[in-house]
MMTF fields as JSON, N, C-alpha, C and O atoms, coordinates in Angstrom:
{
  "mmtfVersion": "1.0.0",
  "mmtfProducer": "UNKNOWN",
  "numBonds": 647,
  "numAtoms": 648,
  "numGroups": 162,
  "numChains": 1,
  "numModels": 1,
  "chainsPerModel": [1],
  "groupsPerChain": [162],
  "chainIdList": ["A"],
  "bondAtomList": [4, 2, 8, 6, 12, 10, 16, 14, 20, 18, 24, 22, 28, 26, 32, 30, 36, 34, 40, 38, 44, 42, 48, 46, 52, 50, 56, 54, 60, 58, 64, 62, 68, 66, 72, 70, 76, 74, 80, 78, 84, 82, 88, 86, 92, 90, 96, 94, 100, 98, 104, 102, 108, 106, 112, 110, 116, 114, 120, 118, 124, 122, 128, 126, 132, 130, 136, 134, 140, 138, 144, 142, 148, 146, 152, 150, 156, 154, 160, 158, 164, 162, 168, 166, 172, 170, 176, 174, 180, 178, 184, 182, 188, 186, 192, 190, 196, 194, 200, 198, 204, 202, 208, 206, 212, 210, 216, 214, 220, 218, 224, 222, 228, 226, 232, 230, 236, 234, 240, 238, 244, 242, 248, 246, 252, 250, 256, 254, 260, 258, 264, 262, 268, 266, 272, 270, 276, 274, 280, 278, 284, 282, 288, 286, 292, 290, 296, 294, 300, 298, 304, 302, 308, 306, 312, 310, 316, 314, 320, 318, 324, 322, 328, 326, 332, 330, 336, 334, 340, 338, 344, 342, 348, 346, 352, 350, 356, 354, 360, 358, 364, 362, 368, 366, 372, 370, 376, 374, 380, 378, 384, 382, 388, 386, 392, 390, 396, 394, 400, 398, 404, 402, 408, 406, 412, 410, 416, 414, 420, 418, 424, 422, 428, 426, 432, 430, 436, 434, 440, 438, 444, 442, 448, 446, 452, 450, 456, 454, 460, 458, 464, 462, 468, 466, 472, 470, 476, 474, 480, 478, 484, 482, 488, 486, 492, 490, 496, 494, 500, 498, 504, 502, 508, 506, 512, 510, 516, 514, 520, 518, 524, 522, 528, 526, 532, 530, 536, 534, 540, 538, 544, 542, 548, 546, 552, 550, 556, 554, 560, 558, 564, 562, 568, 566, 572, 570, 576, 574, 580, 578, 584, 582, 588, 586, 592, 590, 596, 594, 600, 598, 604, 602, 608, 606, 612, 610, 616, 614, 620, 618, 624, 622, 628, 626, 632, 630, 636, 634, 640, 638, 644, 642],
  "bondOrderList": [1, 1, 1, 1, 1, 1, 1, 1, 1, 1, 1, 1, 1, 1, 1, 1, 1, 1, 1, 1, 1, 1, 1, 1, 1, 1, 1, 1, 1, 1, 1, 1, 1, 1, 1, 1, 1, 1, 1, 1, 1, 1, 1, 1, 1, 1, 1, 1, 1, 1, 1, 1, 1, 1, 1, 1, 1, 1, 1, 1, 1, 1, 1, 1, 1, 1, 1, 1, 1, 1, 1, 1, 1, 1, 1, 1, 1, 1, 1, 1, 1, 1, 1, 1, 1, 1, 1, 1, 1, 1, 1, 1, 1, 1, 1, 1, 1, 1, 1, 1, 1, 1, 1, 1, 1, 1, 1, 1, 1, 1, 1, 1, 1, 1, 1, 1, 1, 1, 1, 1, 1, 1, 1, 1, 1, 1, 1, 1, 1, 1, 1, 1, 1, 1, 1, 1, 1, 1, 1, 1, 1, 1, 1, 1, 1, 1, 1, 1, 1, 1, 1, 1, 1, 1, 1, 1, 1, 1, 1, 1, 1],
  "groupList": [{"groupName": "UNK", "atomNameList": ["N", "CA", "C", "O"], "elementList": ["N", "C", "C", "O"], "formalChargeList": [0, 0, 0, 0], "bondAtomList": [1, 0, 2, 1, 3, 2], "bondOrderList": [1, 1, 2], "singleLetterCode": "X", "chemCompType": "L-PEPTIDE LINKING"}],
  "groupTypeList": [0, 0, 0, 0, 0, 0, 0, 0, 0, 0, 0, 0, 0, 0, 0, 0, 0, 0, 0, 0, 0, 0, 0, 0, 0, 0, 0, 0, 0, 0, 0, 0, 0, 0, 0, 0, 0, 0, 0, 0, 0, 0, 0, 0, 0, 0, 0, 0, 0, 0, 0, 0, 0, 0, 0, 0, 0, 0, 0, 0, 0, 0, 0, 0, 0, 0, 0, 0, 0, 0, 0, 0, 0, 0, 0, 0, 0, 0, 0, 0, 0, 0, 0, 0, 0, 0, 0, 0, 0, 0, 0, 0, 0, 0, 0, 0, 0, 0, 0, 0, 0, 0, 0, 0, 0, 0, 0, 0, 0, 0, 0, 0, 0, 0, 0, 0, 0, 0, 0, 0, 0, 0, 0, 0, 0, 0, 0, 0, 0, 0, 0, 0, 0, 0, 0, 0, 0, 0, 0, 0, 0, 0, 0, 0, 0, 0, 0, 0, 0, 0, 0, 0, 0, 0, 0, 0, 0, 0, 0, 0, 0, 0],
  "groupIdList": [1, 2, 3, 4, 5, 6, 7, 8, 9, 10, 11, 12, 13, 14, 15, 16, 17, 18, 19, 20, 21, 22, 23, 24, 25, 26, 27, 28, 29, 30, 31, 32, 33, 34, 35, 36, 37, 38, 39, 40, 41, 42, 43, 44, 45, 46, 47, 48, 49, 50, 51, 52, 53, 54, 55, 56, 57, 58, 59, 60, 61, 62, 63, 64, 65, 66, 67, 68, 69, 70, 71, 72, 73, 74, 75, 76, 77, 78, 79, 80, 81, 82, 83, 84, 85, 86, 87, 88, 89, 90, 91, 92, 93, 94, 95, 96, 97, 98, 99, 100, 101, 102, 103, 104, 105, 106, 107, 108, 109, 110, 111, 112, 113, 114, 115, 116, 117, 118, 119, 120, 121, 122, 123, 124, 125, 126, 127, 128, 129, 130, 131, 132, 133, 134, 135, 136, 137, 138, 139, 140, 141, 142, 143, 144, 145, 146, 147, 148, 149, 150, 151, 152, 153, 154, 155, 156, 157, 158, 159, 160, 161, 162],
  "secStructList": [7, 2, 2, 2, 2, 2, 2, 2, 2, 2, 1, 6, 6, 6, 6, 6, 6, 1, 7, 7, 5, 7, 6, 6, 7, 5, 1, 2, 2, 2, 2, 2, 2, 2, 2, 2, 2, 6, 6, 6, 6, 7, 7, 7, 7, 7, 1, 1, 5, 7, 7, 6, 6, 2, 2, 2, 2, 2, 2, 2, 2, 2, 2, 6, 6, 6, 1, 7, 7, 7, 1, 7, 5, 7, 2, 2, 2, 2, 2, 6, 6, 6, 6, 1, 1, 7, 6, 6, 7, 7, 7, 3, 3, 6, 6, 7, 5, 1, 2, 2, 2, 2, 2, 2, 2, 2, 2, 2, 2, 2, 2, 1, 1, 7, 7, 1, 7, 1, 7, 1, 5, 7, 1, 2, 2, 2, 2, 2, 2, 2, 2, 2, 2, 2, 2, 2, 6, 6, 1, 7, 7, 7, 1, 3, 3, 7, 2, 2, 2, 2, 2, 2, 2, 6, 6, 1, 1, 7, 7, 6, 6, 7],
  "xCoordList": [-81.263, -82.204, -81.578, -82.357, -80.08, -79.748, -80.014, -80.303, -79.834, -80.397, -81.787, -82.12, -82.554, -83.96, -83.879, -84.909, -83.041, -83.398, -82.635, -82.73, -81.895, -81.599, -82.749, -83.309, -82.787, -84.075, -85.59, -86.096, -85.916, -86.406, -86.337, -87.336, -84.706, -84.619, -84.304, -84.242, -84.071, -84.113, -85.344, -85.268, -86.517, -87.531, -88.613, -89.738, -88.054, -88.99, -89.29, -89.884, -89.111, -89.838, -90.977, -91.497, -91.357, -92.057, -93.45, -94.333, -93.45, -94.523, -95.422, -96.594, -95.414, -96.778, -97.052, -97.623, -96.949, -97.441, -98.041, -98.66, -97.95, -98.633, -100.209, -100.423, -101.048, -102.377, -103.303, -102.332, -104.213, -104.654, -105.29, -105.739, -105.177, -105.801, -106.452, -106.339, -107.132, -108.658, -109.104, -108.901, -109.751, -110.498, -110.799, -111.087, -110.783, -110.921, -110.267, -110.345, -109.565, -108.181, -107.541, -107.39, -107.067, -106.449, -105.653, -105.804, -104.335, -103.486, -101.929, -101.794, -100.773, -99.461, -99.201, -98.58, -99.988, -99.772, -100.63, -100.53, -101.405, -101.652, -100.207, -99.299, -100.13, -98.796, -97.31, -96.509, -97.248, -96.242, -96.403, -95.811, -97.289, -98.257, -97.888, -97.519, -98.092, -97.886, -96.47, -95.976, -95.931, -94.128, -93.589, -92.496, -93.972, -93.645, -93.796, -92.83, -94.881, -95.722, -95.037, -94.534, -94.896, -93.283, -92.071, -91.3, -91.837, -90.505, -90.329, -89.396, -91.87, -91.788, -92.194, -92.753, -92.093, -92.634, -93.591, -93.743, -94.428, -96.404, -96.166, -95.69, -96.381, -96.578, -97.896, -98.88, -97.916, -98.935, -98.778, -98.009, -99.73, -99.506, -99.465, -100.236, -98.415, -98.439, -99.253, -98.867, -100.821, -101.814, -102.438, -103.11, -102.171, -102.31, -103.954, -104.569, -104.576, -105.633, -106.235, -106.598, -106.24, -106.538, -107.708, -108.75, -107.775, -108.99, -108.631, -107.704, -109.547, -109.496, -108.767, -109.27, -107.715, -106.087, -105.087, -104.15, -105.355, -104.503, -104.907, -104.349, -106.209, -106.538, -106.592, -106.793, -106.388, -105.987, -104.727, -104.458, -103.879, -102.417, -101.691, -100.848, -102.587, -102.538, -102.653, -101.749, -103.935, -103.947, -103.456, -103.316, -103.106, -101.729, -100.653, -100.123, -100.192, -98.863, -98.92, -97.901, -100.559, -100.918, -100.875, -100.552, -101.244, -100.961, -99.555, -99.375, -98.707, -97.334, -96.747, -95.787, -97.062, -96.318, -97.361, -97.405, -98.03, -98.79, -99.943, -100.361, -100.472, -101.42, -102.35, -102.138, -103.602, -105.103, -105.194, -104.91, -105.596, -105.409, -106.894, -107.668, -107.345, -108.331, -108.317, -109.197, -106.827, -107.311, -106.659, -105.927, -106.862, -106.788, -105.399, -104.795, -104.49, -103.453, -103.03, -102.741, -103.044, -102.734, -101.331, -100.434, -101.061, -99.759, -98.989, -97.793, -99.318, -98.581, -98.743, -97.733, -99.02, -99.102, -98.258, -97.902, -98.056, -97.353, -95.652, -94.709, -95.597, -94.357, -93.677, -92.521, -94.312, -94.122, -93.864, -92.988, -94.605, -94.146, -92.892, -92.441, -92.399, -91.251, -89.597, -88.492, -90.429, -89.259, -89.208, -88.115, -89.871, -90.588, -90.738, -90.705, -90.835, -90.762, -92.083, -92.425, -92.679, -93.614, -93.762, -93.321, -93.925, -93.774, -94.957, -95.871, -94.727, -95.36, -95.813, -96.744, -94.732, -95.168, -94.301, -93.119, -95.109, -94.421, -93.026, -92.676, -92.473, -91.635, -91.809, -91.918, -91.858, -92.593, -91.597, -90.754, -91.882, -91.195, -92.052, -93.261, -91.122, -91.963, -92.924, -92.378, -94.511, -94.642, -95.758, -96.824, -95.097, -95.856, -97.78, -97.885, -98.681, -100.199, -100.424, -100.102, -101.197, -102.749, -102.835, -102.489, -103.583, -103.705, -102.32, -102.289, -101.339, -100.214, -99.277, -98.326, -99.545, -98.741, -99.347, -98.809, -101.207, -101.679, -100.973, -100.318, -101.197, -100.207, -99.421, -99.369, -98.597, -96.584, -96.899, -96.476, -97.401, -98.319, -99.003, -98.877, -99.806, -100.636, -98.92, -98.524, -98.426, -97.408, -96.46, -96.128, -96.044, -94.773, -95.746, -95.129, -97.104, -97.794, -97.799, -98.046, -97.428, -97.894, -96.06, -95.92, -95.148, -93.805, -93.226, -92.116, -94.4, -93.875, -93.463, -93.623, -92.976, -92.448, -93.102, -92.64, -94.489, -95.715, -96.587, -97.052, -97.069, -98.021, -99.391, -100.516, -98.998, -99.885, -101.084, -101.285, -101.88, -103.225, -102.732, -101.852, -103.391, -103.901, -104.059, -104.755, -103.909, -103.981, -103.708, -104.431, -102.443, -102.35, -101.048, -100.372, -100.987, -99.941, -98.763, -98.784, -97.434, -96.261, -95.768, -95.299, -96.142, -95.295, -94.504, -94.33, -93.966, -92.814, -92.849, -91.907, -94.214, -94.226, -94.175, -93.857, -94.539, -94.131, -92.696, -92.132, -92.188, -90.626, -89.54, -88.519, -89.902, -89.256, -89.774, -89.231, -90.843, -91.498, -90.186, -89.406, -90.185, -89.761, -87.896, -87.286, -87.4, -85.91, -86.025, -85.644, -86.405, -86.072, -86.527, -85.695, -87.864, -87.613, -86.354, -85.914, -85.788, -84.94, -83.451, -82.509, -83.298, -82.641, -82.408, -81.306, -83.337, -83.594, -83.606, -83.521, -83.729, -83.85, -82.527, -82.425, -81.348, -80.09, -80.113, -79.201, -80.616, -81.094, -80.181, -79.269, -80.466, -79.684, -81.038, -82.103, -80.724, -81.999, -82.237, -81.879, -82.754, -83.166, -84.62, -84.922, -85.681, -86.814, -87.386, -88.156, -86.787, -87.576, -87.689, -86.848, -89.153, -89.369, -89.59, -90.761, -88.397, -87.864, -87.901, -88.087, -87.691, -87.655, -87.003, -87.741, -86.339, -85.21, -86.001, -85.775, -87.141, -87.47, -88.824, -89.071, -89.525, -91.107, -90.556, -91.185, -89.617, -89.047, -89.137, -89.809, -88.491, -88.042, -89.027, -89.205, -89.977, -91.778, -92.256, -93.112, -92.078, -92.999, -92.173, -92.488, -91.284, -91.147, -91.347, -90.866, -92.315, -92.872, -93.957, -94.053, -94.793, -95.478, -94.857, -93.912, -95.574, -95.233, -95.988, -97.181, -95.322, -96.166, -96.968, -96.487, -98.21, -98.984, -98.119, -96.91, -98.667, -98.778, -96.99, -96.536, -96.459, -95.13, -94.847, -93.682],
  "yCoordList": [-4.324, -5.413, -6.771, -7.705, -7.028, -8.404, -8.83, -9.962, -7.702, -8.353, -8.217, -8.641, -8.068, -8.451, -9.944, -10.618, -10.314, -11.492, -12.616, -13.777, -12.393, -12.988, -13.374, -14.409, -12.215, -12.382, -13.42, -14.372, -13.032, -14.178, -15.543, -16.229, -16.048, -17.147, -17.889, -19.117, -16.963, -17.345, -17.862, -18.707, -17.035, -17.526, -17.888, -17.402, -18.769, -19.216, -20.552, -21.317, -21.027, -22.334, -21.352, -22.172, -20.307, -19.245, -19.691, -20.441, -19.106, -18.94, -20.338, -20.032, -21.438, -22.338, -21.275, -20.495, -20.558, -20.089, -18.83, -18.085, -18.515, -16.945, -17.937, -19.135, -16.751, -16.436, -16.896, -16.929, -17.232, -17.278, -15.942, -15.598, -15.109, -13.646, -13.85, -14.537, -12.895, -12.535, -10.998, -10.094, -10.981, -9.527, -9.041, -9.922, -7.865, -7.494, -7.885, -7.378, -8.875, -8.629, -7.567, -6.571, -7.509, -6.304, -6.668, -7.725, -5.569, -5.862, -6.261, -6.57, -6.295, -6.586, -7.44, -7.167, -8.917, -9.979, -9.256, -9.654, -8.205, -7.711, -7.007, -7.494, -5.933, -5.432, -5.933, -5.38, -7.171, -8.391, -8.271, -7.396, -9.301, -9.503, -8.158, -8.304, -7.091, -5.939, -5.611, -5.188, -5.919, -5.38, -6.735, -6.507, -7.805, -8.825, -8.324, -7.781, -8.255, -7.961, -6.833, -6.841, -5.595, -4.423, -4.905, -4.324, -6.156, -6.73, -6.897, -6.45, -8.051, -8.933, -7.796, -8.177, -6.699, -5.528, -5.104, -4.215, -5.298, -5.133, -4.074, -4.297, -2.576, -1.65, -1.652, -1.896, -1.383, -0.985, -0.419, -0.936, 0.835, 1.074, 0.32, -0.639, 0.527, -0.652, 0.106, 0.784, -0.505, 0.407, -0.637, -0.306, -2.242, -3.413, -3.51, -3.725, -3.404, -3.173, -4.38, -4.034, -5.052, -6.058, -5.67, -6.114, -4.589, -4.136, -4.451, -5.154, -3.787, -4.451, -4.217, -4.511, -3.829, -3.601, -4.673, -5.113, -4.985, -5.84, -7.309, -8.213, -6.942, -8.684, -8.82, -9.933, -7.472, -7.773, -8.363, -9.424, -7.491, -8.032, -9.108, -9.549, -9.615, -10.767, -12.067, -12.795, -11.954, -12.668, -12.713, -13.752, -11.548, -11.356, -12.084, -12.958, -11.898, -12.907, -14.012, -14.702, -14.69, -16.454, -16.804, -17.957, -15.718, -16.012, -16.765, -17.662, -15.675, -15.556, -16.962, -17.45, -17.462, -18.369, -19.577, -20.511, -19.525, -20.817, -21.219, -22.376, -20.111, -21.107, -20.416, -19.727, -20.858, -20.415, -19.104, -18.809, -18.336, -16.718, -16.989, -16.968, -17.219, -16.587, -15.458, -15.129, -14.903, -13.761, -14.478, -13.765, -15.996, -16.229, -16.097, -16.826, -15.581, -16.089, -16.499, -16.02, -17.999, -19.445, -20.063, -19.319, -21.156, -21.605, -21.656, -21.477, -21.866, -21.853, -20.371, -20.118, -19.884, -18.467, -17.182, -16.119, -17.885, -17.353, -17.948, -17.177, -19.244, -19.827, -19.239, -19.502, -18.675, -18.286, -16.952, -16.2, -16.754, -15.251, -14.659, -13.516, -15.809, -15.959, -15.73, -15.231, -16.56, -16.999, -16.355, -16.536, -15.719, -15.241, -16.449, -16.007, -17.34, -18.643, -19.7, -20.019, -20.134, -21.017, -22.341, -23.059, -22.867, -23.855, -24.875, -24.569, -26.252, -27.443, -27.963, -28.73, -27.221, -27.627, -29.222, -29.493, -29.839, -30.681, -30.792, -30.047, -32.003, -31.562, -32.648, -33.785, -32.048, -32.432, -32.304, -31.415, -33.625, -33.888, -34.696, -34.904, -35.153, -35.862, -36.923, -37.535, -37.234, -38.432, -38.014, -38.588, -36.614, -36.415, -35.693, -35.182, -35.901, -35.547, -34.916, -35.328, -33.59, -33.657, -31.765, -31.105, -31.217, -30.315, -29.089, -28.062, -29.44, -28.804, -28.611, -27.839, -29.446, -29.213, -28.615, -27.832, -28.845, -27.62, -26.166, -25.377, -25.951, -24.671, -24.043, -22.962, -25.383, -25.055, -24.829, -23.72, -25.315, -24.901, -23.931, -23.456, -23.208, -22.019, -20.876, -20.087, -21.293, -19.989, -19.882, -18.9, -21.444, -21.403, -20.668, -20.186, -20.538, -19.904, -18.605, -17.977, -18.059, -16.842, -16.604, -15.702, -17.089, -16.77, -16.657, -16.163, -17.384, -17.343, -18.786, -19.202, -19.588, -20.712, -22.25, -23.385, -21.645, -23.067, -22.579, -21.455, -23.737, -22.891, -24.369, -24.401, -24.978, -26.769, -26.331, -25.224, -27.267, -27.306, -27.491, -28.219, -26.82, -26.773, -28.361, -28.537, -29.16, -30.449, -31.329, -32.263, -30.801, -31.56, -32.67, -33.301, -32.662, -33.824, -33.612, -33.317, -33.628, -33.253, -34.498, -35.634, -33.629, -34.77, -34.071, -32.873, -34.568, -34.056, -32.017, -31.305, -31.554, -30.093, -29.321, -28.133, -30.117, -29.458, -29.665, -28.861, -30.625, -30.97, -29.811, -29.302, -29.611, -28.864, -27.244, -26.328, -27.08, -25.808, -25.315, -24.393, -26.071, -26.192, -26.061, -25.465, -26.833, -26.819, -25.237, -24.404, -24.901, -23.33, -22.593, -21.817, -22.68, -21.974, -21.625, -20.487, -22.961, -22.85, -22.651, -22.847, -22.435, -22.129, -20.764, -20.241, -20.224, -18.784, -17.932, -16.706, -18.802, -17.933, -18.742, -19.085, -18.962, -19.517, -21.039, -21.195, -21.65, -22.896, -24.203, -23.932, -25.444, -26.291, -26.861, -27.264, -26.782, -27.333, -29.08, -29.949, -29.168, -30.851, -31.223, -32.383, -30.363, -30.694, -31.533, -32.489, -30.917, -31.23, -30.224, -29.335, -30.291, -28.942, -28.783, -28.946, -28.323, -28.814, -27.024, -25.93, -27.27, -25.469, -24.642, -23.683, -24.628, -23.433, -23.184, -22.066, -24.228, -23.94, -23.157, -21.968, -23.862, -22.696, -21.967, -21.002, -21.527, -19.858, -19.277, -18.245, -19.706, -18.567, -18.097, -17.054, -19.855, -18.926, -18.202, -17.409, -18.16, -17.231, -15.839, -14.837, -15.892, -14.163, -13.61, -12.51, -14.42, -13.812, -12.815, -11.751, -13.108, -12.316, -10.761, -10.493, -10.212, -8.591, -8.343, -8.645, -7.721, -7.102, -6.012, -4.88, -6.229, -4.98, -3.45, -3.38, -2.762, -1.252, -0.595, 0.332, -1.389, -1.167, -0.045, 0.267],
  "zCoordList": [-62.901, -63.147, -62.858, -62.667, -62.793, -63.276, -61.292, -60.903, -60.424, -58.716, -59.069, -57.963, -59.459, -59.494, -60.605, -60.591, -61.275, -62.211, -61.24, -61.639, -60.016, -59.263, -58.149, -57.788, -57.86, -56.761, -57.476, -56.882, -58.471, -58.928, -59.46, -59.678, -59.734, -59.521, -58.411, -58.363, -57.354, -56.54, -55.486, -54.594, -55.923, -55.155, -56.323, -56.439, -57.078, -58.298, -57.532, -58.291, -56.45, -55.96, -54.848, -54.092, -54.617, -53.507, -54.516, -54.099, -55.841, -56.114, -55.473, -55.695, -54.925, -54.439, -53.67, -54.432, -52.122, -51.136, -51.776, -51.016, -52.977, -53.243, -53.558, -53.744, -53.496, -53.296, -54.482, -55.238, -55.2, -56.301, -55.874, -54.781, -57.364, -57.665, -59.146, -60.162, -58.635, -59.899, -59.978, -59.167, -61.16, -60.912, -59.51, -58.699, -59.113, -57.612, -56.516, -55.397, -56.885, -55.889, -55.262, -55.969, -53.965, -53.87, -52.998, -52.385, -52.729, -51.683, -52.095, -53.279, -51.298, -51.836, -52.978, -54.006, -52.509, -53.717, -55.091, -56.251, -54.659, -56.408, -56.562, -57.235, -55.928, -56.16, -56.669, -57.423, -55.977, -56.184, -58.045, -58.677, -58.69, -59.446, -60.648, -61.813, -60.032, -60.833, -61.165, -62.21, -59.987, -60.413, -61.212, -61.732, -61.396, -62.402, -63.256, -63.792, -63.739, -65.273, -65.676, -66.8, -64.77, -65.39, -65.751, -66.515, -65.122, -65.503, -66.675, -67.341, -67.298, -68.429, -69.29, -70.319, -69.187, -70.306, -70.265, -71.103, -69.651, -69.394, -68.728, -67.615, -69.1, -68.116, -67.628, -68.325, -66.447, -65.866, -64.262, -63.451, -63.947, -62.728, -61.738, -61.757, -60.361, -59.243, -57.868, -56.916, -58.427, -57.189, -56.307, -55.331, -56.722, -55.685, -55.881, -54.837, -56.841, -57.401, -58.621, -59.745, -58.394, -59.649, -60.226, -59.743, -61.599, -61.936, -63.774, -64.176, -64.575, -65.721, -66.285, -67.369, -66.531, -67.07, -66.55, -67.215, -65.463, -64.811, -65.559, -66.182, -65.091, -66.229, -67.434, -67.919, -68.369, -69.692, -69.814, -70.379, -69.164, -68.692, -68.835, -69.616, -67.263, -66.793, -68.334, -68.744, -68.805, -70.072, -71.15, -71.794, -71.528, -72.754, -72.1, -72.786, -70.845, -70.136, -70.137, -70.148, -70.12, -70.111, -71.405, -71.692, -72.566, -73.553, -74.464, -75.287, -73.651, -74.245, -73.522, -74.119, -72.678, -72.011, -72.239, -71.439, -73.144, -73.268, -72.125, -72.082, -71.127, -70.003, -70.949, -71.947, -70.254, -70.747, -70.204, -69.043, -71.077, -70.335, -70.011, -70.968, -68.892, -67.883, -66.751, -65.956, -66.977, -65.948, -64.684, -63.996, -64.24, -63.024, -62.554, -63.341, -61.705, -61.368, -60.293, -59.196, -61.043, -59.92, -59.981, -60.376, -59.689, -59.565, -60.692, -60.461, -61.985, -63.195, -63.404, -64.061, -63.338, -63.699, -63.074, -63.582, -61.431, -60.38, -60.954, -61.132, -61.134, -61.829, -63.337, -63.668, -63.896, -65.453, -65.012, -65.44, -64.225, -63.627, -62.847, -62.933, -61.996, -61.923, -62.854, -62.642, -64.104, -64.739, -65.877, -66.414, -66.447, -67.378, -68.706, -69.855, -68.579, -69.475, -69.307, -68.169, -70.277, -70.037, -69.204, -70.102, -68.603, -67.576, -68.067, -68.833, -67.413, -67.845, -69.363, -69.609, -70.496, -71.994, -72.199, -71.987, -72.552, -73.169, -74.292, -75.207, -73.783, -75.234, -75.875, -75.414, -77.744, -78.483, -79.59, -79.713, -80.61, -81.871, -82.669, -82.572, -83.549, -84.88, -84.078, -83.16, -84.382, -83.858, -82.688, -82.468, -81.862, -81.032, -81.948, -83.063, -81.141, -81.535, -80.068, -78.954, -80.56, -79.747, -80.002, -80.982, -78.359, -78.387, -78.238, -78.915, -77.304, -77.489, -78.764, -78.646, -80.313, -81.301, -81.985, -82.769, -81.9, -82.532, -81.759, -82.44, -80.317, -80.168, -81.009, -81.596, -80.867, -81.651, -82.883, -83.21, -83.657, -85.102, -85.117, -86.246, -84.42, -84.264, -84.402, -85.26, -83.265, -83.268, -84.457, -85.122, -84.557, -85.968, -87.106, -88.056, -87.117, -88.195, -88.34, -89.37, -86.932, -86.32, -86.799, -87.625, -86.499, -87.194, -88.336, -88.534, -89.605, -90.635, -90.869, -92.016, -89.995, -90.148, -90.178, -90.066, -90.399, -90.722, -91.324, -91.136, -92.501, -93.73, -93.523, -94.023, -92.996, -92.836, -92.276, -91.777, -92.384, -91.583, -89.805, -89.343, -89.296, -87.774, -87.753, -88.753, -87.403, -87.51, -86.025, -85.677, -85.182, -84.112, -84.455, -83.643, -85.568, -85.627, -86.04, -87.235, -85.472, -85.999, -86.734, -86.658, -87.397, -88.965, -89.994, -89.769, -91.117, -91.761, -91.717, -91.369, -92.179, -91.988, -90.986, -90.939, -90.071, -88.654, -88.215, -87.473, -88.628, -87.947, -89.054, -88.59, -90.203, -90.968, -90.832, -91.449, -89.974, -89.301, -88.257, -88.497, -87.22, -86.398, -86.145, -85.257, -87.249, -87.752, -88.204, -87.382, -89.151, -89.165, -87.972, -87.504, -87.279, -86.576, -85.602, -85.438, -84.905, -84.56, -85.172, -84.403, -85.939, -86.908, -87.096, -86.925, -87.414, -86.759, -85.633, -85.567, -84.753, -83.189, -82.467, -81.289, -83.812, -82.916, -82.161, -81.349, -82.253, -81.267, -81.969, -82.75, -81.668, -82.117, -83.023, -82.556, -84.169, -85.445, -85.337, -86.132, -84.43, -83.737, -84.058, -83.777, -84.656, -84.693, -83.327, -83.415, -81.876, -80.684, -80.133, -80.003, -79.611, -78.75, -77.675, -77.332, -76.455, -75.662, -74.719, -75.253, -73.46, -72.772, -73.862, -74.089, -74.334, -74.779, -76.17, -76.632, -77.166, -78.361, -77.378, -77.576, -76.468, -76.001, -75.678, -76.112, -75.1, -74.3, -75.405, -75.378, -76.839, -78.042, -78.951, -79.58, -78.753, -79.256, -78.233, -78.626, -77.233, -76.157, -76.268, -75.627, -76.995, -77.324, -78.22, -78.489, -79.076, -80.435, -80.004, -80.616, -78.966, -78.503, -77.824, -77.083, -78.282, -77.777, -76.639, -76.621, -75.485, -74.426, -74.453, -74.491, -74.439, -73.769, -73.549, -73.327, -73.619, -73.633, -73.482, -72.812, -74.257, -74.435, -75.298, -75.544]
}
């Protein structure tokens, strides 16, 4: 595996030229598409077939990495797929608001490590959410949430048909 974790960082700037795929897709780039999703733990057969397994898949993977699981897979989706890591999250600390800290709050809830209202606003309970979490998953306890704190929530999620 570790020449296949090469081969994909290596062509983790490729994913722009891949294809946007959807239900009924078919052909190598489904196949492509399919032998990722075996990587990141998602079994599923590689028949180059984008049918409704693939797009459950597909959306449990948008899940885990923070895109909107629609099924579609477009350029962030082709990129996360790459890396197996969430791509374009903000990074976020005390102070920061909106729809992405509700996220980080949805999941630190989903960890055990946030009990606050869904709210959007990182303030004292979210920054002390956040310090343990990382705290827990080894990290440097900074209350900022930065690539290395979304990579360690995006493995709270479990893959599909594992």
């Amino acid at each position: 595996m570790q020449l296949f974790d090469k081969q994909l960082s290596s062509q983790a700037t490729a994913q722009l030229n891949k294809p946007q795929l959807t239900l009924g897709s078919k052909g190598d780039a489904v196949k492509e598409l399919q032998k990722l999703l075996n990587h990141w733990g998602y079994y599923l057969p590689i028949d180059g077939t984008f049918g409704q397994t693939t797009l459950d898949i597909v959306k449990a993977f948008q899940r885990r990495v923070f895109l909107k699981a629609d099924g579609v897979v477009g350029n962030l989706t082709w990129q996360a797929l790459y890396t197996g890591a969430p791509v374009n999250m903000p990074i976020l600390q005390r102070g920061s608001k909106g729809q992405a800290v509700i996220t980080l709050q949805e999941t630190l809830q989903i960890t055990g490590h946030y009990t606050g209202r869904l709210d959007g606003d990182f303030g004292a309970t979210t920054d002390a959410a956040v310090r343990s979490f990382q705290k827990d998953a080894d990290l440097i306890a900074d209350g900022i949430v930065g690539s290395k704190t979304w990579y360690a929530l995006s493995k709270i999620f479990v893959p599909m048909g594992c």
